[in-house]
PDB file of C-alpha atoms in Angstrom:
ATOM      1  CA  MET A   1      -9.551  55.435 -65.466  1.00 38.00           C
ATOM      2  CA  GLY A   2      -8.086  57.799 -62.836  1.00 43.00           C
ATOM      3  CA  ARG A   3      -9.563  60.885 -60.714  1.00 52.00           C
ATOM      4  CA  TRP A   4      -9.530  64.471 -62.181  1.00 58.00           C
ATOM      5  CA  PRO A   5      -6.508  66.019 -60.596  1.00 70.00           C
ATOM      6  CA  VAL A   6      -7.563  68.169 -57.544  1.00 82.00           C
ATOM      7  CA  ILE A   7      -5.808  70.900 -55.084  1.00 88.00           C
ATOM      8  CA  THR A   8      -5.680  72.350 -51.425  1.00 89.00           C
ATOM      9  CA  ILE A   9      -8.283  75.436 -50.828  1.00 91.00           C
ATOM     10  CA  GLY A  10      -4.543  77.231 -50.031  1.00 92.00           C
ATOM     11  CA  GLN A  11      -3.763  76.447 -53.615  1.00 92.00           C
ATOM     12  CA  LEU A  12      -6.716  77.180 -54.731  1.00 92.00           C
ATOM     13  CA  ALA A  13      -6.503  80.507 -53.817  1.00 93.00           C
ATOM     14  CA  ARG A  14      -2.394  81.635 -54.936  1.00 93.00           C
ATOM     15  CA  TYR A  15      -3.468  80.263 -58.247  1.00 91.00           C
ATOM     16  CA  VAL A  16      -6.306  82.405 -58.690  1.00 92.00           C
ATOM     17  CA  GLY A  17      -5.138  85.500 -56.455  1.00 91.00           C
ATOM     18  CA  VAL A  18      -7.398  85.725 -53.878  1.00 93.00           C
ATOM     19  CA  SER A  19      -7.178  84.864 -50.014  1.00 94.00           C
ATOM     20  CA  THR A  20      -8.466  81.913 -48.733  1.00 94.00           C
ATOM     21  CA  LYS A  21     -10.267  83.988 -46.269  1.00 95.00           C
ATOM     22  CA  THR A  22     -11.608  85.217 -48.744  1.00 94.00           C
ATOM     23  CA  ILE A  23     -12.706  81.918 -50.188  1.00 94.00           C
ATOM     24  CA  ARG A  24     -14.250  80.845 -46.984  1.00 93.00           C
ATOM     25  CA  VAL A  25     -16.207  83.800 -47.266  1.00 94.00           C
ATOM     26  CA  TYR A  26     -17.940  82.915 -50.513  1.00 93.00           C
ATOM     27  CA  HIS A  27     -18.535  79.731 -49.749  1.00 93.00           C
ATOM     28  CA  ASP A  28     -20.425  81.428 -46.260  1.00 92.00           C
ATOM     29  CA  LYS A  29     -22.062  83.755 -48.886  1.00 90.00           C
ATOM     30  CA  GLY A  30     -23.479  80.652 -51.156  1.00 89.00           C
ATOM     31  CA  LEU A  31     -21.513  82.711 -53.980  1.00 90.00           C
ATOM     32  CA  LEU A  32     -19.207  79.642 -54.143  1.00 91.00           C
ATOM     33  CA  PRO A  33     -20.047  75.420 -53.349  1.00 89.00           C
ATOM     34  CA  GLU A  34     -18.311  73.587 -50.373  1.00 89.00           C
ATOM     35  CA  PRO A  35     -16.413  70.768 -52.479  1.00 87.00           C
ATOM     36  CA  GLU A  36     -16.201  67.964 -50.393  1.00 83.00           C
ATOM     37  CA  ARG A  37     -13.515  66.946 -48.569  1.00 84.00           C
ATOM     38  CA  ASP A  38     -11.621  64.168 -48.090  1.00 81.00           C
ATOM     39  CA  ALA A  39     -10.832  61.214 -46.262  1.00 81.00           C
ATOM     40  CA  SER A  40      -8.232  63.367 -43.997  1.00 82.00           C
ATOM     41  CA  GLY A  41     -10.315  66.363 -44.354  1.00 82.00           C
ATOM     42  CA  TYR A  42      -9.597  68.671 -46.214  1.00 83.00           C
ATOM     43  CA  ARG A  43     -11.652  70.709 -49.455  1.00 86.00           C
ATOM     44  CA  ARG A  44     -10.172  69.194 -52.417  1.00 89.00           C
ATOM     45  CA  TYR A  45     -11.117  71.821 -55.183  1.00 90.00           C
ATOM     46  CA  GLY A  46     -10.796  70.800 -59.601  1.00 89.00           C
ATOM     47  CA  ALA A  47     -10.700  73.221 -62.795  1.00 88.00           C
ATOM     48  CA  ASN A  48     -14.328  74.090 -62.807  1.00 88.00           C
ATOM     49  CA  ASP A  49     -13.907  76.073 -58.695  1.00 90.00           C
ATOM     50  CA  ALA A  50     -10.932  77.264 -60.448  1.00 91.00           C
ATOM     51  CA  ILE A  51     -13.144  78.678 -63.194  1.00 90.00           C
ATOM     52  CA  GLU A  52     -15.635  79.598 -61.468  1.00 90.00           C
ATOM     53  CA  LEU A  53     -13.658  81.304 -58.299  1.00 92.00           C
ATOM     54  CA  ILE A  54     -11.983  84.136 -61.282  1.00 92.00           C
ATOM     55  CA  LYS A  55     -15.340  84.490 -62.189  1.00 89.00           C
ATOM     56  CA  ILE A  56     -16.337  85.697 -58.810  1.00 91.00           C
ATOM     57  CA  ARG A  57     -12.736  87.088 -58.559  1.00 91.00           C
ATOM     58  CA  THR A  58     -12.999  89.073 -61.826  1.00 89.00           C
ATOM     59  CA  LEU A  59     -17.023  90.757 -60.503  1.00 88.00           C
ATOM     60  CA  ALA A  60     -15.689  91.757 -56.765  1.00 90.00           C
ATOM     61  CA  GLU A  61     -13.240  93.880 -58.668  1.00 88.00           C
ATOM     62  CA  ALA A  62     -15.506  95.258 -60.420  1.00 84.00           C
ATOM     63  CA  GLY A  63     -17.025  96.358 -57.156  1.00 85.00           C
ATOM     64  CA  ILE A  64     -20.351  94.280 -57.358  1.00 87.00           C
ATOM     65  CA  PRO A  65     -21.563  93.589 -53.869  1.00 88.00           C
ATOM     66  CA  LEU A  66     -21.991  89.690 -52.762  1.00 89.00           C
ATOM     67  CA  ALA A  67     -25.145  89.535 -52.504  1.00 88.00           C
ATOM     68  CA  ARG A  68     -25.914  90.811 -56.111  1.00 87.00           C
ATOM     69  CA  ILE A  69     -22.539  88.184 -57.903  1.00 88.00           C
ATOM     70  CA  ARG A  70     -24.658  85.447 -56.027  1.00 86.00           C
ATOM     71  CA  ASP A  71     -27.673  86.432 -58.096  1.00 84.00           C
ATOM     72  CA  LEU A  72     -25.190  86.501 -60.911  1.00 83.00           C
ATOM     73  CA  ARG A  73     -23.897  83.841 -60.679  1.00 77.00           C
ATOM     74  CA  SER A  74     -27.695  81.700 -60.487  1.00 76.00           C
ATOM     75  CA  ALA A  75     -28.414  83.468 -63.820  1.00 76.00           C
ATOM     76  CA  THR A  76     -28.243  82.381 -67.017  1.00 77.00           C
ATOM     77  CA  GLY A  77     -28.772  82.976 -70.666  1.00 78.00           C
ATOM     78  CA  GLU A  78     -29.353  86.618 -71.919  1.00 82.00           C
ATOM     79  CA  ASP A  79     -30.578  87.366 -68.272  1.00 83.00           C
ATOM     80  CA  PHE A  80     -26.501  87.004 -67.277  1.00 80.00           C
ATOM     81  CA  GLN A  81     -25.368  88.314 -70.611  1.00 86.00           C
ATOM     82  CA  GLN A  82     -28.091  92.214 -69.859  1.00 87.00           C
ATOM     83  CA  ALA A  83     -27.009  92.207 -65.985  1.00 84.00           C
ATOM     84  CA  LEU A  84     -22.714  91.982 -67.378  1.00 84.00           C
ATOM     85  CA  ARG A  85     -23.417  95.125 -70.268  1.00 88.00           C
ATOM     86  CA  GLU A  86     -25.378  96.192 -67.263  1.00 87.00           C
ATOM     87  CA  ILE A  87     -22.470  96.561 -64.869  1.00 85.00           C
ATOM     88  CA  ASP A  88     -20.592  97.418 -68.059  1.00 87.00           C
ATOM     89  CA  ASP A  89     -22.231 100.491 -68.003  1.00 88.00           C
ATOM     90  CA  GLU A  90     -22.258 101.627 -64.258  1.00 87.00           C
ATOM     91  CA  LEU A  91     -17.998 100.515 -64.757  1.00 85.00           C
ATOM     92  CA  THR A  92     -17.919 103.346 -67.752  1.00 88.00           C
ATOM     93  CA  ALA A  93     -19.486 105.442 -65.632  1.00 86.00           C
ATOM     94  CA  ARG A  94     -17.438 105.069 -62.753  1.00 84.00           C
ATOM     95  CA  ILE A  95     -14.476 105.703 -65.061  1.00 85.00           C
ATOM     96  CA  ARG A  96     -15.537 109.167 -66.581  1.00 85.00           C
ATOM     97  CA  GLY A  97     -16.179 110.051 -62.765  1.00 78.00           C
ATOM     98  CA  LEU A  98     -13.154 109.267 -61.208  1.00 78.00           C
ATOM     99  CA  ARG A  99     -11.592 111.266 -65.229  1.00 81.00           C
ATOM    100  CA  ALA A 100     -13.668 114.262 -63.448  1.00 71.00           C
ATOM    101  CA  THR A 101     -12.048 113.892 -60.132  1.00 68.00           C
ATOM    102  CA  GLN A 102      -8.592 113.081 -61.481  1.00 73.00           C
ATOM    103  CA  GLY A 103      -8.864 116.641 -63.224  1.00 71.00           C
ATOM    104  CA  ARG A 104      -9.632 118.557 -60.305  1.00 62.00           C
ATOM    105  CA  LEU A 105      -6.998 116.606 -58.440  1.00 66.00           C
ATOM    106  CA  ARG A 106      -4.592 117.370 -60.751  1.00 70.00           C
ATOM    107  CA  GLN A 107      -6.159 121.596 -60.876  1.00 65.00           C
ATOM    108  CA  LEU A 108      -5.832 121.256 -57.334  1.00 59.00           C
ATOM    109  CA  ALA A 109      -1.705 120.715 -57.450  1.00 62.00           C
ATOM    110  CA  ALA A 110      -1.530 123.448 -59.914  1.00 65.00           C
ATOM    111  CA  GLY A 111      -3.148 125.687 -57.227  1.00 61.00           C
ATOM    112  CA  HIS A 112      -6.670 125.585 -58.316  1.00 61.00           C
ATOM    113  CA  PRO A 113      -8.955 124.403 -55.949  1.00 55.00           C
ATOM    114  CA  ALA A 114     -11.414 123.646 -58.223  1.00 56.00           C
ATOM    115  CA  PRO A 115     -12.356 123.926 -62.363  1.00 60.00           C
ATOM    116  CA  LEU A 116     -14.780 127.420 -63.341  1.00 66.00           C
ATOM    117  CA  PRO A 117     -16.766 127.700 -66.265  1.00 71.00           C
ATOM    118  CA  THR A 118     -14.511 129.535 -68.914  1.00 75.00           C
ATOM    119  CA  GLN A 119     -16.580 132.829 -68.423  1.00 78.00           C
ATOM    120  CA  ILE A 120     -14.903 133.210 -65.295  1.00 80.00           C
ATOM    121  CA  SER A 121     -11.915 132.723 -66.435  1.00 78.00           C
ATOM    122  CA  ALA A 122     -12.590 135.665 -69.131  1.00 82.00           C
ATOM    123  CA  HIS A 123     -13.387 137.356 -66.210  1.00 85.00           C
ATOM    124  CA  LEU A 124     -10.671 137.169 -64.214  1.00 83.00           C
ATOM    125  CA  GLU A 125      -8.213 138.009 -67.663  1.00 85.00           C
ATOM    126  CA  HIS A 126     -10.555 141.565 -68.070  1.00 86.00           C
ATOM    127  CA  LEU A 127      -9.681 142.443 -64.044  1.00 89.00           C
ATOM    128  CA  VAL A 128      -5.420 142.205 -64.745  1.00 87.00           C
ATOM    129  CA  ARG A 129      -6.665 144.550 -67.734  1.00 90.00           C
ATOM    130  CA  TRP A 130      -8.570 146.987 -65.729  1.00 92.00           C
ATOM    131  CA  GLY A 131      -5.948 147.350 -63.048  1.00 92.00           C
ATOM    132  CA  PHE A 132      -7.573 144.856 -59.622  1.00 94.00           C
ATOM    133  CA  THR A 133      -4.292 143.762 -58.220  1.00 93.00           C
ATOM    134  CA  PRO A 134      -3.419 140.311 -57.841  1.00 90.00           C
ATOM    135  CA  ARG A 135      -4.528 139.884 -54.206  1.00 91.00           C
ATOM    136  CA  TRP A 136      -8.581 141.258 -55.617  1.00 92.00           C
ATOM    137  CA  MET A 137      -8.390 138.537 -58.255  1.00 88.00           C
ATOM    138  CA  ASP A 138      -7.065 135.615 -55.990  1.00 85.00           C
ATOM    139  CA  LEU A 139     -10.334 136.826 -53.857  1.00 87.00           C
ATOM    140  CA  GLN A 140     -12.774 136.913 -57.068  1.00 87.00           C
ATOM    141  CA  ARG A 141     -11.175 133.043 -57.935  1.00 83.00           C
ATOM    142  CA  ASP A 142     -11.820 131.552 -55.218  1.00 81.00           C
ATOM    143  CA  LEU A 143     -15.338 133.022 -54.242  1.00 84.00           C
ATOM    144  CA  TRP A 144     -16.910 132.452 -57.237  1.00 84.00           C
ATOM    145  CA  ILE A 145     -15.134 128.812 -56.878  1.00 80.00           C
ATOM    146  CA  LEU A 146     -17.405 128.743 -53.932  1.00 82.00           C
ATOM    147  CA  VAL A 147     -20.634 130.600 -55.370  1.00 84.00           C
ATOM    148  CA  PHE A 148     -20.375 127.577 -58.100  1.00 82.00           C
ATOM    149  CA  ALA A 149     -19.955 124.821 -56.053  1.00 79.00           C
ATOM    150  CA  THR A 150     -22.538 125.555 -53.954  1.00 83.00           C
ATOM    151  CA  HIS A 151     -25.672 127.538 -55.723  1.00 82.00           C
ATOM    152  CA  PRO A 152     -24.662 126.858 -59.357  1.00 81.00           C
ATOM    153  CA  ASP A 153     -28.201 127.955 -60.455  1.00 81.00           C
ATOM    154  CA  GLN A 154     -28.266 130.883 -58.728  1.00 85.00           C
ATOM    155  CA  ALA A 155     -24.505 131.813 -59.160  1.00 84.00           C
ATOM    156  CA  ILE A 156     -24.650 132.561 -62.768  1.00 86.00           C
ATOM    157  CA  ILE A 157     -27.022 135.406 -62.403  1.00 87.00           C
ATOM    158  CA  LEU A 158     -24.525 137.265 -59.858  1.00 87.00           C
ATOM    159  CA  PHE A 159     -22.265 136.701 -62.075  1.00 88.00           C
ATOM    160  CA  GLN A 160     -24.041 137.955 -65.244  1.00 89.00           C
ATOM    161  CA  ASP A 161     -25.206 141.093 -62.648  1.00 90.00           C
ATOM    162  CA  GLN A 162     -21.238 141.423 -61.294  1.00 90.00           C
ATOM    163  CA  THR A 163     -20.250 141.350 -65.026  1.00 90.00           C
ATOM    164  CA  GLU A 164     -23.022 144.270 -65.781  1.00 91.00           C
ATOM    165  CA  ALA A 165     -21.681 146.676 -63.554  1.00 91.00           C
ATOM    166  CA  LEU A 166     -17.845 146.117 -64.590  1.00 92.00           C
ATOM    167  CA  ALA A 167     -19.110 147.345 -68.021  1.00 92.00           C
ATOM    168  CA  ASP A 168     -20.046 150.817 -66.286  1.00 93.00           C
ATOM    169  CA  PRO A 169     -17.078 152.585 -66.226  1.00 94.00           C
ATOM    170  CA  ALA A 170     -18.032 154.234 -63.297  1.00 94.00           C
ATOM    171  CA  LEU A 171     -19.336 150.984 -61.016  1.00 94.00           C
ATOM    172  CA  ARG A 172     -16.068 149.643 -62.308  1.00 94.00           C
ATOM    173  CA  GLN A 173     -14.338 152.527 -60.284  1.00 95.00           C
ATOM    174  CA  LEU A 174     -16.050 151.503 -57.163  1.00 95.00           C
ATOM    175  CA  PHE A 175     -15.185 148.149 -57.359  1.00 95.00           C
ATOM    176  CA  LEU A 176     -11.370 148.988 -58.106  1.00 95.00           C
ATOM    177  CA  ASP A 177     -11.707 151.474 -54.732  1.00 96.00           C
ATOM    178  CA  TYR A 178     -12.457 148.856 -52.628  1.00 96.00           C
ATOM    179  CA  ASP A 179      -9.226 146.719 -54.003  1.00 95.00           C
ATOM    180  CA  HIS A 180      -7.248 149.446 -53.692  1.00 95.00           C
ATOM    181  CA  ALA A 181      -8.965 150.227 -49.843  1.00 95.00           C
ATOM    182  CA  HIS A 182      -7.547 146.622 -48.327  1.00 94.00           C
ATOM    183  CA  ASP A 183      -4.105 148.567 -47.755  1.00 94.00           C
ATOM    184  CA  LEU A 184      -6.233 151.984 -45.853  1.00 94.00           C
ATOM    185  CA  ASP A 185      -6.503 152.678 -42.191  1.00 95.00           C
ATOM    186  CA  ALA A 186      -9.703 151.723 -41.275  1.00 93.00           C
ATOM    187  CA  ASN A 187     -11.084 155.143 -39.623  1.00 94.00           C
ATOM    188  CA  ASP A 188      -9.671 156.439 -42.941  1.00 95.00           C
ATOM    189  CA  PRO A 189     -12.287 159.633 -44.123  1.00 94.00           C
ATOM    190  CA  ARG A 190     -11.779 157.708 -47.742  1.00 95.00           C
ATOM    191  CA  ILE A 191     -13.621 154.630 -46.266  1.00 95.00           C
ATOM    192  CA  ASP A 192     -16.446 156.788 -45.302  1.00 95.00           C
ATOM    193  CA  ASP A 193     -16.760 158.518 -49.273  1.00 96.00           C
ATOM    194  CA  LEU A 194     -16.212 154.883 -50.668  1.00 96.00           C
ATOM    195  CA  ALA A 195     -18.814 153.550 -48.429  1.00 95.00           C
ATOM    196  CA  HIS A 196     -21.028 156.344 -49.574  1.00 95.00           C
ATOM    197  CA  ARG A 197     -20.807 156.296 -52.790  1.00 96.00           C
ATOM    198  CA  ILE A 198     -21.516 152.439 -53.051  1.00 94.00           C
ATOM    199  CA  ALA A 199     -24.383 152.721 -50.991  1.00 92.00           C
ATOM    200  CA  GLU A 200     -25.259 155.839 -53.548  1.00 93.00           C
ATOM    201  CA  ALA A 201     -24.566 153.585 -56.300  1.00 93.00           C
ATOM    202  CA  THR A 202     -26.542 151.050 -55.730  1.00 91.00           C
ATOM    203  CA  ARG A 203     -29.938 152.585 -55.118  1.00 89.00           C
ATOM    204  CA  ASP A 204     -29.612 153.799 -57.682  1.00 90.00           C
ATOM    205  CA  ARG A 205     -28.933 151.153 -59.759  1.00 88.00           C
ATOM    206  CA  TYR A 206     -31.343 148.958 -58.065  1.00 86.00           C
ATOM    207  CA  GLY A 207     -34.074 151.143 -56.709  1.00 81.00           C
ATOM    208  CA  ALA A 208     -36.368 149.939 -53.996  1.00 67.00           C
ATOM    209  CA  ASP A 209     -35.755 145.917 -55.842  1.00 67.00           C
ATOM    210  CA  GLU A 210     -33.631 143.815 -53.963  1.00 71.00           C
ATOM    211  CA  LEU A 211     -30.494 143.083 -54.837  1.00 72.00           C
ATOM    212  CA  PRO A 212     -29.363 139.448 -56.547  1.00 70.00           C
ATOM    213  CA  GLU A 213     -28.068 137.178 -54.235  1.00 74.00           C
ATOM    214  CA  LEU A 214     -28.061 133.125 -53.416  1.00 67.00           C
ATOM    215  CA  ASP A 215     -30.693 131.632 -51.116  1.00 70.00           C
ATOM    216  CA  ALA A 216     -32.291 133.064 -48.418  1.00 68.00           C
ATOM    217  CA  THR A 217     -31.437 130.480 -46.577  1.00 75.00           C
ATOM    218  CA  SER A 218     -28.207 130.295 -47.545  1.00 77.00           C
ATOM    219  CA  GLU A 219     -25.245 130.789 -45.152  1.00 84.00           C
ATOM    220  CA  ILE A 220     -23.056 131.323 -47.886  1.00 80.00           C
ATOM    221  CA  PRO A 221     -23.246 134.756 -48.473  1.00 80.00           C
ATOM    222  CA  ALA A 222     -22.031 135.368 -45.188  1.00 83.00           C
ATOM    223  CA  LEU A 223     -18.866 132.566 -44.503  1.00 84.00           C
ATOM    224  CA  ILE A 224     -18.288 134.556 -48.309  1.00 84.00           C
ATOM    225  CA  GLN A 225     -19.077 138.509 -47.130  1.00 85.00           C
ATOM    226  CA  GLY A 226     -17.017 137.295 -43.461  1.00 87.00           C
ATOM    227  CA  THR A 227     -13.711 135.941 -46.073  1.00 86.00           C
ATOM    228  CA  VAL A 228     -13.549 139.585 -47.758  1.00 87.00           C
ATOM    229  CA  ASN A 229     -14.148 141.898 -44.319  1.00 88.00           C
ATOM    230  CA  ALA A 230     -10.720 139.267 -42.538  1.00 89.00           C
ATOM    231  CA  ALA A 231      -8.501 140.155 -45.391  1.00 89.00           C
ATOM    232  CA  SER A 232      -8.591 143.832 -43.601  1.00 92.00           C
ATOM    233  CA  PRO A 233      -9.940 145.805 -41.186  1.00 94.00           C
ATOM    234  CA  ALA A 234     -11.260 148.802 -44.042  1.00 94.00           C
ATOM    235  CA  TRP A 235     -12.593 146.700 -46.017  1.00 95.00           C
ATOM    236  CA  GLN A 236     -14.751 144.957 -42.585  1.00 94.00           C
ATOM    237  CA  ARG A 237     -15.716 148.662 -41.656  1.00 95.00           C
ATOM    238  CA  LEU A 238     -16.454 149.544 -45.384  1.00 94.00           C
ATOM    239  CA  ASP A 239     -18.592 146.907 -44.939  1.00 92.00           C
ATOM    240  CA  MET A 240     -20.836 148.190 -42.330  1.00 93.00           C
ATOM    241  CA  LEU A 241     -20.701 151.705 -43.519  1.00 95.00           C
ATOM    242  CA  ILE A 242     -22.335 150.081 -46.574  1.00 92.00           C
ATOM    243  CA  ARG A 243     -24.934 147.864 -44.811  1.00 89.00           C
ATOM    244  CA  ALA A 244     -25.893 150.702 -42.137  1.00 92.00           C
ATOM    245  CA  GLN A 245     -26.235 153.369 -45.460  1.00 89.00           C
ATOM    246  CA  LEU A 246     -28.955 150.636 -47.189  1.00 86.00           C
ATOM    247  CA  ASP A 247     -30.336 149.793 -44.127  1.00 83.00           C
ATOM    248  CA  ALA A 248     -31.449 153.370 -43.534  1.00 74.00           C
TER     249      ALA A 248
END
């Protein structure tokens, strides 16, 4: 009876779609038994070797670590099937995560750094109707993205506080005046008047209670206020005056 046909490591690599270096790594890691060598000292592989290599390649392409693949190769029956089901579940979760990442990338390409909760989008639409400038809207969108990304639990509390304030026509006018103060000279007396009105409204609304804020150890509030102040010398002075009056 004739011998079964055999192939070289190069042929095996080409047929299965891996490199010869990869096959040698699988030998070294104990994933694929190393075959006997022929009289010339070359490894010779049969059909079973190719089948086993295809299985290993499939698991490796699924992102399974080589050490885990080695354990799987020794598993049999129900243990092997259960392991495959677990891997399938892991892949499903990874695919879901990749799709979410793809969605964020597409939003980024469209000019939206990150998805916002639905209520934020509706809130921004209200700002348009109330007469806020596009500059203010862009700033608000970007800052809420930052807050919701870094402090999601506290962000909703701050957001609700702001929406309640904007629902009050008098307080909403203060926000509008803050927005429109952007182009004023920093020494314009209207800045002083606005700072006084904002400080008074803040005291009236919160009394002796602390203002809603993020975690006291967080650097995000300072980062946000720094971004606002950097946009306008008038806003920077306004912030300084408000802080001074609230601390007095």
